[in-house]
Short mmCIF file of N, CA and C in Angstrom, two decimals:
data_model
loop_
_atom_site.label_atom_id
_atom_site.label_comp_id
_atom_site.label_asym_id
_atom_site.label_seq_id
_atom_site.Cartn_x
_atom_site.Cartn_y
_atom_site.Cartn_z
N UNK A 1 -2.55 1.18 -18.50
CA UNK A 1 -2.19 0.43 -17.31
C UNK A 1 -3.46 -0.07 -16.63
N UNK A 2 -3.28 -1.53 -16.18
CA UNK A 2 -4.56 -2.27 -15.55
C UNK A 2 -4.43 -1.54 -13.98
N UNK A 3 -5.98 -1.24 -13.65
CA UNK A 3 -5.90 -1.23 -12.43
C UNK A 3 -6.79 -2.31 -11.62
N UNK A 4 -6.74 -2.76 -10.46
CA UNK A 4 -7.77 -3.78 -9.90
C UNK A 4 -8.14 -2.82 -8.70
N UNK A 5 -9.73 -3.65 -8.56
CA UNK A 5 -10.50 -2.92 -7.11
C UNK A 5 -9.54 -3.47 -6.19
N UNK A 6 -9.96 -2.58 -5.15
CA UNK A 6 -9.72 -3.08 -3.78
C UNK A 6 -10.43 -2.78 -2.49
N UNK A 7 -10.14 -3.44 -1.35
CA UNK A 7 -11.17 -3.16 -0.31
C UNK A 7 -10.50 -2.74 1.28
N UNK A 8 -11.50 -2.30 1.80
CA UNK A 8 -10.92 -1.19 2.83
C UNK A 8 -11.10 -2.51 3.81
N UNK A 9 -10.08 -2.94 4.78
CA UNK A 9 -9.71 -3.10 5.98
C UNK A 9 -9.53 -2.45 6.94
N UNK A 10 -10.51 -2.40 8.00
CA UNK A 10 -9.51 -1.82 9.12
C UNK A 10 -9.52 -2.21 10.56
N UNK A 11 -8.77 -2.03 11.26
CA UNK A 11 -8.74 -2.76 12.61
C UNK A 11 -7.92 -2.02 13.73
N UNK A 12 -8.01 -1.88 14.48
CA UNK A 12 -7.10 -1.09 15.59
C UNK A 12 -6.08 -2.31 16.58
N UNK A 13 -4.72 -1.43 16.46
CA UNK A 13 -3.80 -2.16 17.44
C UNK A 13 -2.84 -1.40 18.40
N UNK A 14 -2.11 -1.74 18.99
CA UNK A 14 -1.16 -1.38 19.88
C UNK A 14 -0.83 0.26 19.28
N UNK A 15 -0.47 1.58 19.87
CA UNK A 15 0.60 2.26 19.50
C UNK A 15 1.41 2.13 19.03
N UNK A 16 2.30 1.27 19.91
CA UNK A 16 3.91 0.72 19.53
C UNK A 16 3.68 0.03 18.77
N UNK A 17 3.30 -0.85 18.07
CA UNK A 17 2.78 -1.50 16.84
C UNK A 17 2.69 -0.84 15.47
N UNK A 18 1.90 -0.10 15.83
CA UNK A 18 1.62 0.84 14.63
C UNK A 18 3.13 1.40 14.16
N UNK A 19 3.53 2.23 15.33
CA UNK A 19 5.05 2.94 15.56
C UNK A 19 5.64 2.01 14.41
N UNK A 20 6.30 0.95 15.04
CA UNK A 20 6.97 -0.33 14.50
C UNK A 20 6.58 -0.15 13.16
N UNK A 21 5.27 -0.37 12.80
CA UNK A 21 5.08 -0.31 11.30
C UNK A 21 4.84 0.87 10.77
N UNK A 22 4.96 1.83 10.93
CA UNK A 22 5.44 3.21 10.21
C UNK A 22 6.87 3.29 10.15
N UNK A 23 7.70 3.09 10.84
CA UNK A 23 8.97 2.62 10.84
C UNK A 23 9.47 2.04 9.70
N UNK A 24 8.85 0.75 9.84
CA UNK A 24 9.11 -0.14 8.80
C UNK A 24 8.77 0.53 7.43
N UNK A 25 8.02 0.83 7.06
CA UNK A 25 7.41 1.14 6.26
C UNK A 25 8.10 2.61 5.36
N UNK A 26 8.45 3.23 6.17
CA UNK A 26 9.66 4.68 6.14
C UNK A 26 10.57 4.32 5.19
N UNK A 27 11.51 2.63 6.05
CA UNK A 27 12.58 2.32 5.32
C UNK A 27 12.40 1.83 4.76
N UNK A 28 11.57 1.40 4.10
CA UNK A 28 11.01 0.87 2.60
C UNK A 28 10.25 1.39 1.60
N UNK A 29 10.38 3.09 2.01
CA UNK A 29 10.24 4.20 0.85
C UNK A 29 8.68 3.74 0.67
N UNK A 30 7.48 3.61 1.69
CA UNK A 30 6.37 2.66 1.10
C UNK A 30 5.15 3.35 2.40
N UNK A 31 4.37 3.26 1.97
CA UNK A 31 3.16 3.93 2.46
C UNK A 31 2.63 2.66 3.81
N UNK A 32 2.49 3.46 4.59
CA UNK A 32 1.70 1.98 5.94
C UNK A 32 0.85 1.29 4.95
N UNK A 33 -0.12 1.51 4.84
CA UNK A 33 -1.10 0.45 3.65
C UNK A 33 -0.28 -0.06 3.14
N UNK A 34 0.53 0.17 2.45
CA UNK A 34 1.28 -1.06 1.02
C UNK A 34 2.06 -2.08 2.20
N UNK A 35 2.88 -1.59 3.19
CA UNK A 35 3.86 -1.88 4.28
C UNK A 35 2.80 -3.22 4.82
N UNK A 36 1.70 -2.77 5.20
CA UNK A 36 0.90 -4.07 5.57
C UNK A 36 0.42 -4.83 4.62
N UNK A 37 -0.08 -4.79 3.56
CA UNK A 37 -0.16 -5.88 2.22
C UNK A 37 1.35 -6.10 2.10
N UNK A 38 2.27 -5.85 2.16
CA UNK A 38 3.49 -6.90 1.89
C UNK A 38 3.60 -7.99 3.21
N UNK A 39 3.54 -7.39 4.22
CA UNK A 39 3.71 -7.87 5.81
C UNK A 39 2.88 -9.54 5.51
N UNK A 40 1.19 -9.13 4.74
CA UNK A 40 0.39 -10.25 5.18
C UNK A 40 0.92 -11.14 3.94
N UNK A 41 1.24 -10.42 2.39
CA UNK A 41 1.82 -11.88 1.48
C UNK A 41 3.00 -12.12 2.01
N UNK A 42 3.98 -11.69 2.62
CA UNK A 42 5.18 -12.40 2.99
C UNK A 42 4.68 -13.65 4.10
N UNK A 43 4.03 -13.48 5.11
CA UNK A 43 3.29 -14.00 5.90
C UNK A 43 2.43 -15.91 4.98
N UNK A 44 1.30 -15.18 4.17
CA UNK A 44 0.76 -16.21 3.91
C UNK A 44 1.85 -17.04 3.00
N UNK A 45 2.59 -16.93 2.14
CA UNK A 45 3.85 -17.19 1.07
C UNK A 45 4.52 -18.10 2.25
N UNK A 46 5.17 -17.58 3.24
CA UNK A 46 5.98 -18.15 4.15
C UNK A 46 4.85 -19.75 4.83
N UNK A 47 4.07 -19.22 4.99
CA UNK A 47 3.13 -20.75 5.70
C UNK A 47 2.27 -21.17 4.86
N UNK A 48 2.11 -20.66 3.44
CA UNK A 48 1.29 -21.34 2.58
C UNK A 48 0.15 -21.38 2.27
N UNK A 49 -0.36 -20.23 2.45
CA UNK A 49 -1.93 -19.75 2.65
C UNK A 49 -2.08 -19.03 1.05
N UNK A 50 -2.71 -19.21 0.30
CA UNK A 50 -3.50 -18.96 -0.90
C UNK A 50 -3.57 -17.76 -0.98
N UNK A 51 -3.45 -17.11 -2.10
CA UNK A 51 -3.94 -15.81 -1.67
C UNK A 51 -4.94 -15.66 -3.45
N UNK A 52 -5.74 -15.35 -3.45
CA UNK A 52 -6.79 -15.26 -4.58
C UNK A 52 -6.62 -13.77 -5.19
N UNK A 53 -6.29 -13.91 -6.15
CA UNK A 53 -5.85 -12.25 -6.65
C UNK A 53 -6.61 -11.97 -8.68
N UNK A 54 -6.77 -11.29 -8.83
CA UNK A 54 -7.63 -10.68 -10.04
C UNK A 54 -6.63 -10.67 -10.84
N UNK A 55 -6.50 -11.20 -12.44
CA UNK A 55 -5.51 -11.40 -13.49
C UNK A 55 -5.57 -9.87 -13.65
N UNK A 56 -3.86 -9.15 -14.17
CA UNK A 56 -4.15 -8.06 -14.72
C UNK A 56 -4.77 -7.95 -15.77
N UNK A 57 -5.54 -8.24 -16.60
CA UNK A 57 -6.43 -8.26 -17.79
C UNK A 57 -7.95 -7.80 -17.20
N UNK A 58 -8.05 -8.42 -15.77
CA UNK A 58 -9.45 -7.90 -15.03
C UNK A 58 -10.30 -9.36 -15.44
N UNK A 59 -9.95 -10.26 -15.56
CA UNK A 59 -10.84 -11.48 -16.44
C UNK A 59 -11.28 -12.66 -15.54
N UNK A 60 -11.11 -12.47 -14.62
CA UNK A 60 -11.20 -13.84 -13.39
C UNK A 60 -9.63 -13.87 -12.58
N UNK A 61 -10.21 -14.34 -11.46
CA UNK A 61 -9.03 -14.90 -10.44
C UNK A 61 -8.12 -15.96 -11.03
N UNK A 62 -6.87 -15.57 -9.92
CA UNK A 62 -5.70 -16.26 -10.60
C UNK A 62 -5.35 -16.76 -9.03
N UNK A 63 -4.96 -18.17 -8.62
CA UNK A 63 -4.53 -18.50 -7.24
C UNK A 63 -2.99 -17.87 -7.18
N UNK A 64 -2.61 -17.40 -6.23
CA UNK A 64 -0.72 -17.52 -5.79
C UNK A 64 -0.77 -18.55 -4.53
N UNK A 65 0.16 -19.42 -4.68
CA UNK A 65 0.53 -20.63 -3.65
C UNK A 65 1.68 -19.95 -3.14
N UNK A 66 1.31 -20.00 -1.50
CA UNK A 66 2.58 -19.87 -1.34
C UNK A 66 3.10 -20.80 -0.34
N UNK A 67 4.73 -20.65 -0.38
CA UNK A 67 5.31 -21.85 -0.08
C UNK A 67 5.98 -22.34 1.66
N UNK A 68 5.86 -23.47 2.00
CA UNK A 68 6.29 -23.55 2.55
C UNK A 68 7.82 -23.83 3.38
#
């Protein structure tokens, strides 16, 4: 099984925010980290923002368009 790097984000927000997204995240059987990488591709997908992602082979970038 391919694995790809990845990189640490972090940023501070609201309590109730966070709350909200542990929540969310609960009912989707899914860890806060994964809960927010879906949050931001549903996000860029929905308004069309690029997202640059590593082929599973590990061999160079592959674009995802997403749509408007």
């Amino acid at each position: 099984m391919a694995t790809t790097k990845t990189t640490t984000l972090t940023f501070r927000i609201e309590p109730g925010l966070k709350e909200a997204v542990r929540t969310a995240a609960e009912l989707e059987h899914r860890s806060i980290a994964n809960m927010i990488e879906i949050m931001i591709r549903d996000y860029c997908r929905r308004v069309g923002v690029e997202i640059a992602e590593t082929n599973a082979s590990g061999l160079g970038p592959k674009r995802v368009k997403g749509r408007k």
